[in-house]
mmCIF file of C-alpha atoms in Angstrom:
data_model
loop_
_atom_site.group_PDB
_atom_site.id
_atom_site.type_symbol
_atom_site.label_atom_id
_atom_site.label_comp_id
_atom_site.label_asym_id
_atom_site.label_seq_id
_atom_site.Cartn_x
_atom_site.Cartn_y
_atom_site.Cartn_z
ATOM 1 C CA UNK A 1 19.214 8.273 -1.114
ATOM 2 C CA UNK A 2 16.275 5.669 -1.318
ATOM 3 C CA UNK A 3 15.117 4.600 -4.441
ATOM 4 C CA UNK A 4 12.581 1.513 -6.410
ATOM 5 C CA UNK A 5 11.932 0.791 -9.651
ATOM 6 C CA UNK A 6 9.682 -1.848 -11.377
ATOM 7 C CA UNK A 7 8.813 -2.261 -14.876
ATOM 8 C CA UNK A 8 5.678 -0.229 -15.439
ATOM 9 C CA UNK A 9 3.620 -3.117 -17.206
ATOM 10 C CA UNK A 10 4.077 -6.600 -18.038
ATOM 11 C CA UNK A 11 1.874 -8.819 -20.117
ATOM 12 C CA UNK A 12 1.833 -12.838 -19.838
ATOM 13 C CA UNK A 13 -0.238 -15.658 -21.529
ATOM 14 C CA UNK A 14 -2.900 -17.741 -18.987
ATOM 15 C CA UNK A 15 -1.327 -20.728 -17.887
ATOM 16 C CA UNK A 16 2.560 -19.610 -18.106
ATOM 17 C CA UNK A 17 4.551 -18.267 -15.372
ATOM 18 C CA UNK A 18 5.924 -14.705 -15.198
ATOM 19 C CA UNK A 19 9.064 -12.883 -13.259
ATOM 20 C CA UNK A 20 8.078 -9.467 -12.350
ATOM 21 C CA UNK A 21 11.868 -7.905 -11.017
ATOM 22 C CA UNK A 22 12.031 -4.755 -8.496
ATOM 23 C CA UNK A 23 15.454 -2.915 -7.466
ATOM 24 C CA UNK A 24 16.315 -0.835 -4.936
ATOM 25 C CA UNK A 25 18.544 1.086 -3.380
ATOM 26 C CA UNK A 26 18.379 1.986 0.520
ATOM 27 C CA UNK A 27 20.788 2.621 3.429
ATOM 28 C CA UNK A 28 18.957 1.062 6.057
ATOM 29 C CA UNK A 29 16.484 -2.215 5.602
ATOM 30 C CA UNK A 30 13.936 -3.963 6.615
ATOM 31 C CA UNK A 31 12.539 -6.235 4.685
ATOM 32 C CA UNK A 32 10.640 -6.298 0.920
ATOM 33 C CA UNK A 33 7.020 -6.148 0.322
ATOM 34 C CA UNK A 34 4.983 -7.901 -2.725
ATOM 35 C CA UNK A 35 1.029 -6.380 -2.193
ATOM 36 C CA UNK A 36 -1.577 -7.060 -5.301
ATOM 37 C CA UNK A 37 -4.089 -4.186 -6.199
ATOM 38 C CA UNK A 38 -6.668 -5.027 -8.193
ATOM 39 C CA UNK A 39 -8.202 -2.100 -10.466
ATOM 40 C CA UNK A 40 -10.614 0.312 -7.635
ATOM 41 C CA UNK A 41 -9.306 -1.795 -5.222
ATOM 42 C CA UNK A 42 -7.025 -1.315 -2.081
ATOM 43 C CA UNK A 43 -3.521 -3.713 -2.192
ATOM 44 C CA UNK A 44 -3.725 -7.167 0.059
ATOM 45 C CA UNK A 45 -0.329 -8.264 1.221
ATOM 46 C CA UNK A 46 1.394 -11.014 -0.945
ATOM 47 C CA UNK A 47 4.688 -12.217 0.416
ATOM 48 C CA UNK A 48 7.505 -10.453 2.729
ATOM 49 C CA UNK A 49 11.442 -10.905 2.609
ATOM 50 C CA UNK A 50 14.049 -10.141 4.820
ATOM 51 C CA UNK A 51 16.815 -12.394 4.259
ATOM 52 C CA UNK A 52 17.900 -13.618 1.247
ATOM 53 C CA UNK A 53 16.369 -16.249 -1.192
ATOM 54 C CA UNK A 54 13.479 -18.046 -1.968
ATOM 55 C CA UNK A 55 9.980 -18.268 -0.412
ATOM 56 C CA UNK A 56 6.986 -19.896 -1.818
ATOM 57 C CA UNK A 57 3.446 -19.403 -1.530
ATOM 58 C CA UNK A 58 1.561 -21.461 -3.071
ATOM 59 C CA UNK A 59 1.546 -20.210 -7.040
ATOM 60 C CA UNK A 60 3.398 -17.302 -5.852
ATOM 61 C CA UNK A 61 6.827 -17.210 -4.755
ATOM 62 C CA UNK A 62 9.116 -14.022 -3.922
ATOM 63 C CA UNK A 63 13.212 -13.841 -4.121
ATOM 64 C CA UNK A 64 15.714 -11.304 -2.265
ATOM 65 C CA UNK A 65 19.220 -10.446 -2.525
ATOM 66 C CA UNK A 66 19.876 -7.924 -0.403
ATOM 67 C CA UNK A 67 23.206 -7.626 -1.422
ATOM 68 C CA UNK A 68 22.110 -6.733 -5.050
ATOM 69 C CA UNK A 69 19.012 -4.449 -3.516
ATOM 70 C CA UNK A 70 17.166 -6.980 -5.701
ATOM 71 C CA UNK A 71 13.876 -8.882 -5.564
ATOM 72 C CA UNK A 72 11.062 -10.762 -8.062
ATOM 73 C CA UNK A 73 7.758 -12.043 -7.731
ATOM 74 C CA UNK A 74 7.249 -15.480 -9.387
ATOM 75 C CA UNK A 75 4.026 -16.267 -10.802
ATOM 76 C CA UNK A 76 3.248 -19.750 -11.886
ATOM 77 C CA UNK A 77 -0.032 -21.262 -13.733
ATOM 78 C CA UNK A 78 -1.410 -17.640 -14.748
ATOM 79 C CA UNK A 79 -4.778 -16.814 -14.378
ATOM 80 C CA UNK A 80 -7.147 -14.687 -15.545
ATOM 81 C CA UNK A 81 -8.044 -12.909 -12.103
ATOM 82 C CA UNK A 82 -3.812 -12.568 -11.764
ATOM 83 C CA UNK A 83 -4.556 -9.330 -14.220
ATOM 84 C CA UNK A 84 -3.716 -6.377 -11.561
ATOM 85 C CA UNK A 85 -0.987 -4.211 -10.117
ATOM 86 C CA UNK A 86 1.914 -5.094 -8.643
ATOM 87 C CA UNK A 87 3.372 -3.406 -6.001
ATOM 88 C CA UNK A 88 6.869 -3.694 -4.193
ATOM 89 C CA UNK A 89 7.849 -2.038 -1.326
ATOM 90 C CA UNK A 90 11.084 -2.067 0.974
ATOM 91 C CA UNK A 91 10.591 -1.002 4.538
ATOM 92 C CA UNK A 92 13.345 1.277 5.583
ATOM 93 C CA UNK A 93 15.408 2.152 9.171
ATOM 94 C CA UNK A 94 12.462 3.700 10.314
ATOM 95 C CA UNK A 95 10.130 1.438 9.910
ATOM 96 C CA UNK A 96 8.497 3.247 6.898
ATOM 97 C CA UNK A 97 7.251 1.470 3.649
ATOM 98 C CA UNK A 98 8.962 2.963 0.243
ATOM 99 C CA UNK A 99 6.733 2.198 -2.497
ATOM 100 C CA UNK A 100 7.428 1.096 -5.911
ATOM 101 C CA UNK A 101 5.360 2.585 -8.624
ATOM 102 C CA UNK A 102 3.878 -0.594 -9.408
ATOM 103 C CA UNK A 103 3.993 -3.274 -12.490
ATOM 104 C CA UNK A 104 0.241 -3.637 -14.248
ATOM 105 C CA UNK A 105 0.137 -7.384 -15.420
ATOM 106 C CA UNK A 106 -2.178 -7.904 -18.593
ATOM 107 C CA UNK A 107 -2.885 -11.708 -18.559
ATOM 108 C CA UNK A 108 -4.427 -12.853 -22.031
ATOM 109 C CA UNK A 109 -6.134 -16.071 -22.982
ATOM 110 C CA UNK B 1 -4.983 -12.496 7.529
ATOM 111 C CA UNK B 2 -5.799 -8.775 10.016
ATOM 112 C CA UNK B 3 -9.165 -7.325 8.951
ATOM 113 C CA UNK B 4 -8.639 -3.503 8.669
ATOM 114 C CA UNK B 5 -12.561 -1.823 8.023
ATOM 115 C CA UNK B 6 -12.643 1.805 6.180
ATOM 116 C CA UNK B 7 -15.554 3.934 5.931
ATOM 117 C CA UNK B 8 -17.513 5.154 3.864
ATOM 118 C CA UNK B 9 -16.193 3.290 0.673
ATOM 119 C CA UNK B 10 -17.487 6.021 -1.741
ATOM 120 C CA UNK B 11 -18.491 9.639 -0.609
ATOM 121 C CA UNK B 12 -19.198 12.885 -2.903
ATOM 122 C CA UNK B 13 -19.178 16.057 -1.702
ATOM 123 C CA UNK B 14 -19.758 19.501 -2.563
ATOM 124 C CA UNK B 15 -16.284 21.811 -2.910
ATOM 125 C CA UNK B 16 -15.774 23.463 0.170
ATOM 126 C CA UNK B 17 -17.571 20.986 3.288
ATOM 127 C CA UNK B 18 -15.498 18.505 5.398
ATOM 128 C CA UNK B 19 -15.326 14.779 4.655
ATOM 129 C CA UNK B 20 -14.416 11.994 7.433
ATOM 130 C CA UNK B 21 -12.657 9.422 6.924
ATOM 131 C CA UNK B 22 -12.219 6.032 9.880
ATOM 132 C CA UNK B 23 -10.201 3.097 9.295
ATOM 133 C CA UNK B 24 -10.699 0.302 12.022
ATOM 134 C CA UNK B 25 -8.275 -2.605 12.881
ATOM 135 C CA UNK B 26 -10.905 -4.917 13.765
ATOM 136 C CA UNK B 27 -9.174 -7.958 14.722
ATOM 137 C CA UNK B 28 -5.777 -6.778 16.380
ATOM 138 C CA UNK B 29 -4.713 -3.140 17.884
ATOM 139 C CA UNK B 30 -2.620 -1.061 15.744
ATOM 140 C CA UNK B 31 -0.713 1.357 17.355
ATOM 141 C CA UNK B 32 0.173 2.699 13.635
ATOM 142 C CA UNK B 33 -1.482 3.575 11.029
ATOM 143 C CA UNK B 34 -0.872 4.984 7.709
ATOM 144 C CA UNK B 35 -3.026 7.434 5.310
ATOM 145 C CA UNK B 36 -2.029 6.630 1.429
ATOM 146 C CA UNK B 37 -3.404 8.531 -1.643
ATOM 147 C CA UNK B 38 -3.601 7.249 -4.638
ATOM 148 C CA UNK B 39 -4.189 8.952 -7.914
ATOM 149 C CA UNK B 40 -5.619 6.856 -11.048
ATOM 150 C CA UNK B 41 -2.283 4.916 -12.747
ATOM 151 C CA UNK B 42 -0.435 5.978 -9.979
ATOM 152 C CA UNK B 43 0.832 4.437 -7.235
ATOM 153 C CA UNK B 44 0.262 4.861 -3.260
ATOM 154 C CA UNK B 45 1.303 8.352 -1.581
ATOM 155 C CA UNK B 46 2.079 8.185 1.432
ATOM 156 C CA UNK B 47 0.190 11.288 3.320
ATOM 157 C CA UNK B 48 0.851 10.269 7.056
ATOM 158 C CA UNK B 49 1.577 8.330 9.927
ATOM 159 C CA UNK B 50 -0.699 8.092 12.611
ATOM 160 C CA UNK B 51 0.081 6.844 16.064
ATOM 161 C CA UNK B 52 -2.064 6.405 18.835
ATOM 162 C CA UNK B 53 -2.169 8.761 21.594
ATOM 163 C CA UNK B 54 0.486 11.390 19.795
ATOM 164 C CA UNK B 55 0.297 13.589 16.837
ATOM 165 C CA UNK B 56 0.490 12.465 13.373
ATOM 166 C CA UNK B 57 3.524 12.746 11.542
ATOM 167 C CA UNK B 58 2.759 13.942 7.677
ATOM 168 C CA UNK B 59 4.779 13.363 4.680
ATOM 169 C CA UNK B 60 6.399 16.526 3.367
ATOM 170 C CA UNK B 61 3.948 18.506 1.067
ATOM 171 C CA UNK B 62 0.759 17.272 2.380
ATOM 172 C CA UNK B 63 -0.971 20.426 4.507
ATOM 173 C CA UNK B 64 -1.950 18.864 8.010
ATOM 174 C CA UNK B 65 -4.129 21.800 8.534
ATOM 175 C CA UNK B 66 -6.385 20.350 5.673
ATOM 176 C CA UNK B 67 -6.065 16.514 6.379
ATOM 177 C CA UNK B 68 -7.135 16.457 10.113
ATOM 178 C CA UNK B 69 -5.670 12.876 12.056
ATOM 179 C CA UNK B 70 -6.771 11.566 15.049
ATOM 180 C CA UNK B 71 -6.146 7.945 16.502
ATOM 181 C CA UNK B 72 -8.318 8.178 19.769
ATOM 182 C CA UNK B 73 -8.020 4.597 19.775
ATOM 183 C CA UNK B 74 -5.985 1.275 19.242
ATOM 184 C CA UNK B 75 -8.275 0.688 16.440
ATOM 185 C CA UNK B 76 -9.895 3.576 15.370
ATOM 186 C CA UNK B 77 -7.760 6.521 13.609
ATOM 187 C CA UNK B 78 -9.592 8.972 11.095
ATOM 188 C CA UNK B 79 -8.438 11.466 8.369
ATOM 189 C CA UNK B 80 -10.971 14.640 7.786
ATOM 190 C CA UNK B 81 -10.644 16.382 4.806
ATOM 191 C CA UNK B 82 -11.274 19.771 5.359
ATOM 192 C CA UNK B 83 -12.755 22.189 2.860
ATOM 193 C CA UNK B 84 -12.713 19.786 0.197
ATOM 194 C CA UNK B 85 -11.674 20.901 -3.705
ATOM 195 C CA UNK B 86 -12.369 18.952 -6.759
ATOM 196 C CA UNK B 87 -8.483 18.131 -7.105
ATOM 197 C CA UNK B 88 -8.665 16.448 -3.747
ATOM 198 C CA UNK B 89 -10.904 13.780 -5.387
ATOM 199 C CA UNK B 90 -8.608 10.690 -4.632
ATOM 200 C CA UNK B 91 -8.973 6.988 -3.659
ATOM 201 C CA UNK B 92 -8.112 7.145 -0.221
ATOM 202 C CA UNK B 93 -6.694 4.119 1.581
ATOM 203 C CA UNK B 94 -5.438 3.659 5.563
ATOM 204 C CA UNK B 95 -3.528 0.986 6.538
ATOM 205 C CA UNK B 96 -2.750 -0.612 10.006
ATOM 206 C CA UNK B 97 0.597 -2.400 11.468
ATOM 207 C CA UNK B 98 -0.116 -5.401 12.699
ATOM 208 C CA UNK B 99 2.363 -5.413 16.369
ATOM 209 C CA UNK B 100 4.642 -7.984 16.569
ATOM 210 C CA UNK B 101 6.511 -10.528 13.902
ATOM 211 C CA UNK B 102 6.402 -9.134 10.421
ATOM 212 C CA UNK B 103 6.377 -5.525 10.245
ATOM 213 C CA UNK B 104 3.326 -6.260 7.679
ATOM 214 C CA UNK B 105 0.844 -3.165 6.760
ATOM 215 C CA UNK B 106 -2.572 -4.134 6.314
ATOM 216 C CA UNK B 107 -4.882 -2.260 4.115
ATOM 217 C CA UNK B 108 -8.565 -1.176 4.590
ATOM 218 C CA UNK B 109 -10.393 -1.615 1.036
ATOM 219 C CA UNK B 110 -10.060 2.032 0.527
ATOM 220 C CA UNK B 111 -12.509 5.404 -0.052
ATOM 221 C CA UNK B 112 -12.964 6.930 -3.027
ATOM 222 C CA UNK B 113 -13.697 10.594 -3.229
ATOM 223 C CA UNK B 114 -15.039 12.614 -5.239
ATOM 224 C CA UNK B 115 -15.797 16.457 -5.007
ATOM 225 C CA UNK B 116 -17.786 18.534 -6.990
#
Protein backbone atom coordinates (compact mmCIF):
# COMPACT_ATOMS: atom_id res chain seq x y z
CA UNK A 1 0.00 0.00 0.00
CA UNK A 2 0.93 3.81 -0.21
CA UNK A 3 1.23 5.69 2.72
CA UNK A 4 2.71 9.59 4.29
CA UNK A 5 2.94 10.88 7.41
CA UNK A 6 4.17 14.28 8.79
CA UNK A 7 4.00 15.65 12.15
CA UNK A 8 0.73 17.52 12.37
CA UNK A 9 2.27 20.88 13.81
CA UNK A 10 5.53 22.20 14.61
CA UNK A 11 6.40 25.41 16.35
CA UNK A 12 9.95 27.28 15.98
CA UNK A 13 11.42 30.61 17.34
CA UNK A 14 12.12 33.61 14.45
CA UNK A 15 15.53 33.49 13.47
CA UNK A 16 16.34 29.58 14.19
CA UNK A 17 16.17 26.89 11.75
CA UNK A 18 13.66 24.01 11.83
CA UNK A 19 13.58 20.18 10.33
CA UNK A 20 10.13 19.35 9.38
CA UNK A 21 10.55 15.14 8.56
CA UNK A 22 7.93 13.23 6.15
CA UNK A 23 7.93 9.25 5.59
CA UNK A 24 6.58 7.23 3.23
CA UNK A 25 5.97 4.20 2.00
CA UNK A 26 5.24 3.46 -1.87
CA UNK A 27 5.90 0.71 -4.45
CA UNK A 28 6.52 2.73 -7.32
CA UNK A 29 8.26 6.48 -7.24
CA UNK A 30 8.66 9.40 -8.60
CA UNK A 31 9.95 11.92 -6.90
CA UNK A 32 8.99 14.06 -3.40
CA UNK A 33 7.16 17.23 -3.24
CA UNK A 34 7.65 20.20 -0.51
CA UNK A 35 4.49 22.90 -1.48
CA UNK A 36 3.77 25.87 1.27
CA UNK A 37 0.03 26.84 1.93
CA UNK A 38 -0.49 29.73 3.57
CA UNK A 39 -3.88 29.98 5.71
CA UNK A 40 -7.03 30.64 2.67
CA UNK A 41 -4.47 30.19 0.38
CA UNK A 42 -3.73 27.59 -2.45
CA UNK A 43 0.02 25.65 -1.97
CA UNK A 44 3.06 27.17 -4.31
CA UNK A 45 5.65 24.56 -5.07
CA UNK A 46 8.81 24.58 -2.78
CA UNK A 47 11.45 22.09 -3.76
CA UNK A 48 11.28 18.52 -5.67
CA UNK A 49 13.50 15.29 -5.09
CA UNK A 50 14.11 12.39 -6.95
CA UNK A 51 17.37 11.08 -6.11
CA UNK A 52 18.85 11.05 -3.01
CA UNK A 53 20.38 13.90 -0.84
CA UNK A 54 20.60 17.37 -0.46
CA UNK A 55 19.23 20.36 -2.44
CA UNK A 56 19.23 23.91 -1.44
CA UNK A 57 17.16 26.75 -2.15
CA UNK A 58 18.05 29.54 -0.89
CA UNK A 59 16.80 29.44 3.07
CA UNK A 60 15.13 26.33 2.18
CA UNK A 61 16.68 23.15 1.51
CA UNK A 62 14.95 19.56 1.04
CA UNK A 63 16.68 15.90 1.74
CA UNK A 64 15.66 12.31 0.26
CA UNK A 65 16.52 8.86 0.96
CA UNK A 66 14.67 6.86 -1.00
CA UNK A 67 15.91 3.92 0.42
CA UNK A 68 14.48 4.90 3.91
CA UNK A 69 11.08 6.37 2.06
CA UNK A 70 12.38 9.43 3.95
CA UNK A 71 12.55 13.18 3.37
CA UNK A 72 12.81 16.82 5.46
CA UNK A 73 12.43 20.28 4.70
CA UNK A 74 15.17 22.52 6.20
CA UNK A 75 14.32 25.88 7.20
CA UNK A 76 17.01 28.31 8.10
CA UNK A 77 16.76 32.11 9.50
CA UNK A 78 12.87 31.75 10.42
CA UNK A 79 10.59 34.28 9.67
CA UNK A 80 7.57 35.51 10.59
CA UNK A 81 5.70 35.06 7.10
CA UNK A 82 7.38 31.15 7.29
CA UNK A 83 4.08 30.59 9.71
CA UNK A 84 1.95 28.16 7.24
CA UNK A 85 1.35 24.59 6.19
CA UNK A 86 3.53 22.28 5.06
CA UNK A 87 2.81 19.91 2.65
CA UNK A 88 4.75 16.76 1.28
CA UNK A 89 3.84 14.79 -1.41
CA UNK A 90 5.45 11.69 -3.30
CA UNK A 91 4.41 11.21 -6.87
CA UNK A 92 3.71 7.61 -7.52
CA UNK A 93 4.02 4.97 -10.81
CA UNK A 94 1.32 6.70 -12.27
CA UNK A 95 2.23 9.84 -12.20
CA UNK A 96 -0.24 10.79 -9.37
CA UNK A 97 0.64 13.10 -6.34
CA UNK A 98 -0.01 11.30 -2.71
CA UNK A 99 -0.46 13.94 -0.28
CA UNK A 100 0.71 14.24 3.16
CA UNK A 101 -1.66 15.69 5.64
CA UNK A 102 0.43 18.56 6.16
CA UNK A 103 2.75 20.07 9.17
CA UNK A 104 1.27 23.74 10.45
CA UNK A 105 4.49 25.71 11.52
CA UNK A 106 3.76 28.36 14.37
CA UNK A 107 6.80 30.74 14.16
CA UNK A 108 6.98 33.04 17.39
CA UNK A 109 9.00 36.14 18.06
CA UNK B 1 7.46 29.86 -12.00
CA UNK B 2 3.88 28.56 -14.48
CA UNK B 3 1.00 30.96 -13.79
CA UNK B 4 -2.15 28.76 -13.36
CA UNK B 5 -5.48 31.49 -13.16
CA UNK B 6 -8.80 30.10 -11.25
CA UNK B 7 -12.04 31.69 -11.31
CA UNK B 8 -14.11 33.09 -9.47
CA UNK B 9 -11.96 33.17 -6.18
CA UNK B 10 -15.06 33.32 -3.88
CA UNK B 11 -18.69 32.39 -5.04
CA UNK B 12 -21.97 31.77 -2.78
CA UNK B 13 -24.73 30.14 -3.89
CA UNK B 14 -28.08 29.15 -3.03
CA UNK B 15 -28.52 25.07 -2.21
CA UNK B 16 -29.64 23.49 -5.16
CA UNK B 17 -28.17 25.85 -8.53
CA UNK B 18 -24.93 24.93 -10.43
CA UNK B 19 -21.58 26.60 -9.76
CA UNK B 20 -18.59 26.77 -12.47
CA UNK B 21 -15.52 26.48 -11.82
CA UNK B 22 -12.21 27.32 -14.77
CA UNK B 23 -8.70 26.99 -14.02
CA UNK B 24 -6.36 28.40 -16.85
CA UNK B 25 -2.63 27.52 -17.48
CA UNK B 26 -1.77 30.80 -18.73
CA UNK B 27 1.76 30.58 -19.54
CA UNK B 28 2.35 26.86 -20.74
CA UNK B 29 -0.32 24.05 -22.02
CA UNK B 30 -1.27 21.50 -19.60
CA UNK B 31 -2.46 18.52 -20.91
CA UNK B 32 -3.37 17.55 -17.08
CA UNK B 33 -5.01 18.91 -14.67
CA UNK B 34 -6.09 18.11 -11.27
CA UNK B 35 -9.35 19.14 -9.09
CA UNK B 36 -8.31 19.10 -5.14
CA UNK B 37 -10.74 19.79 -2.21
CA UNK B 38 -9.81 20.91 0.71
CA UNK B 39 -11.71 21.02 3.92
CA UNK B 40 -10.63 23.62 6.81
CA UNK B 41 -7.42 21.80 8.86
CA UNK B 42 -7.40 19.35 6.36
CA UNK B 43 -5.36 18.64 3.75
CA UNK B 44 -5.85 18.47 -0.25
CA UNK B 45 -8.40 15.73 -1.71
CA UNK B 46 -7.78 14.77 -4.61
CA UNK B 47 -11.34 14.77 -6.64
CA UNK B 48 -10.00 14.22 -10.29
CA UNK B 49 -7.84 14.14 -13.09
CA UNK B 50 -8.59 15.93 -16.04
CA UNK B 51 -7.00 15.42 -19.40
CA UNK B 52 -7.51 17.18 -22.42
CA UNK B 53 -9.54 15.85 -25.12
CA UNK B 54 -10.70 12.51 -22.95
CA UNK B 55 -12.84 12.00 -19.98
CA UNK B 56 -11.88 12.77 -16.55
CA UNK B 57 -10.79 10.19 -14.36
CA UNK B 58 -12.34 10.76 -10.59
CA UNK B 59 -11.00 9.61 -7.38
CA UNK B 60 -13.09 6.88 -5.81
CA UNK B 61 -16.06 8.38 -3.78
CA UNK B 62 -16.40 11.60 -5.50
CA UNK B 63 -19.92 11.40 -7.74
CA UNK B 64 -18.87 12.57 -11.37
CA UNK B 65 -22.46 13.05 -12.09
CA UNK B 66 -22.33 16.04 -9.56
CA UNK B 67 -18.76 17.46 -10.31
CA UNK B 68 -19.07 17.99 -14.15
CA UNK B 69 -15.15 18.14 -15.98
CA UNK B 70 -14.39 19.36 -19.11
CA UNK B 71 -10.85 20.32 -20.56
CA UNK B 72 -11.94 21.73 -24.06
CA UNK B 73 -8.64 23.14 -24.12
CA UNK B 74 -4.77 22.96 -23.42
CA UNK B 75 -5.41 25.57 -20.93
CA UNK B 76 -8.76 25.78 -20.00
CA UNK B 77 -10.44 22.74 -17.92
CA UNK B 78 -13.55 23.51 -15.59
CA UNK B 79 -15.32 21.66 -12.69
CA UNK B 80 -19.33 22.47 -12.34
CA UNK B 81 -20.82 21.73 -9.31
CA UNK B 82 -24.09 20.64 -9.85
CA UNK B 83 -27.01 21.11 -7.50
CA UNK B 84 -24.96 22.51 -4.90
CA UNK B 85 -25.60 21.54 -0.88
CA UNK B 86 -24.31 23.41 2.02
CA UNK B 87 -21.79 20.43 2.82
CA UNK B 88 -20.27 20.97 -0.58
CA UNK B 89 -19.00 24.37 0.72
CA UNK B 90 -15.18 23.70 0.17
CA UNK B 91 -12.03 25.63 -0.92
CA UNK B 92 -11.65 24.40 -4.23
CA UNK B 93 -8.25 24.34 -5.91
CA UNK B 94 -7.12 22.99 -9.72
CA UNK B 95 -3.83 22.44 -10.52
CA UNK B 96 -1.93 22.09 -13.91
CA UNK B 97 1.26 19.81 -14.99
CA UNK B 98 3.63 21.68 -16.37
CA UNK B 99 4.92 19.08 -19.71
CA UNK B 100 8.26 18.25 -19.70
CA UNK B 101 11.28 18.11 -16.88
CA UNK B 102 9.87 17.97 -13.41
CA UNK B 103 6.66 16.34 -13.15
CA UNK B 104 5.80 19.66 -10.99
CA UNK B 105 1.88 20.51 -10.31
CA UNK B 106 1.14 24.01 -10.30
CA UNK B 107 -1.67 25.42 -8.36
CA UNK B 108 -4.32 28.09 -9.25
CA UNK B 109 -4.91 30.32 -5.96
CA UNK B 110 -8.00 28.39 -5.33
CA UNK B 111 -12.14 29.04 -4.97
CA UNK B 112 -13.81 29.08 -2.04
CA UNK B 113 -17.40 28.05 -1.84
CA UNK B 114 -19.89 28.52 0.04
CA UNK B 115 -23.63 27.38 -0.19
CA UNK B 116 -26.46 28.39 1.58
Amino acid sequence: GQNIDQPTEMTATEGAIVQINCTYQTSGFNGLFWYQQHAGEAPTFLSYNVLDGLEEKGRFSSFLSRSKGYSYLLLKELQMKDSASYLCAFMDSNYQLIWGAGTKLIIKP
Amino acid sequence: GAVVSQHPSRVICKSGTSVKIECRSLDFQATTMFWYRQFPKQSLMLMATSNEGSKATYEQGVEKDKFLINHASLTLSTLTVTSAHPEDSSFYICSARRPGGVETQYFGPGTRLLVL
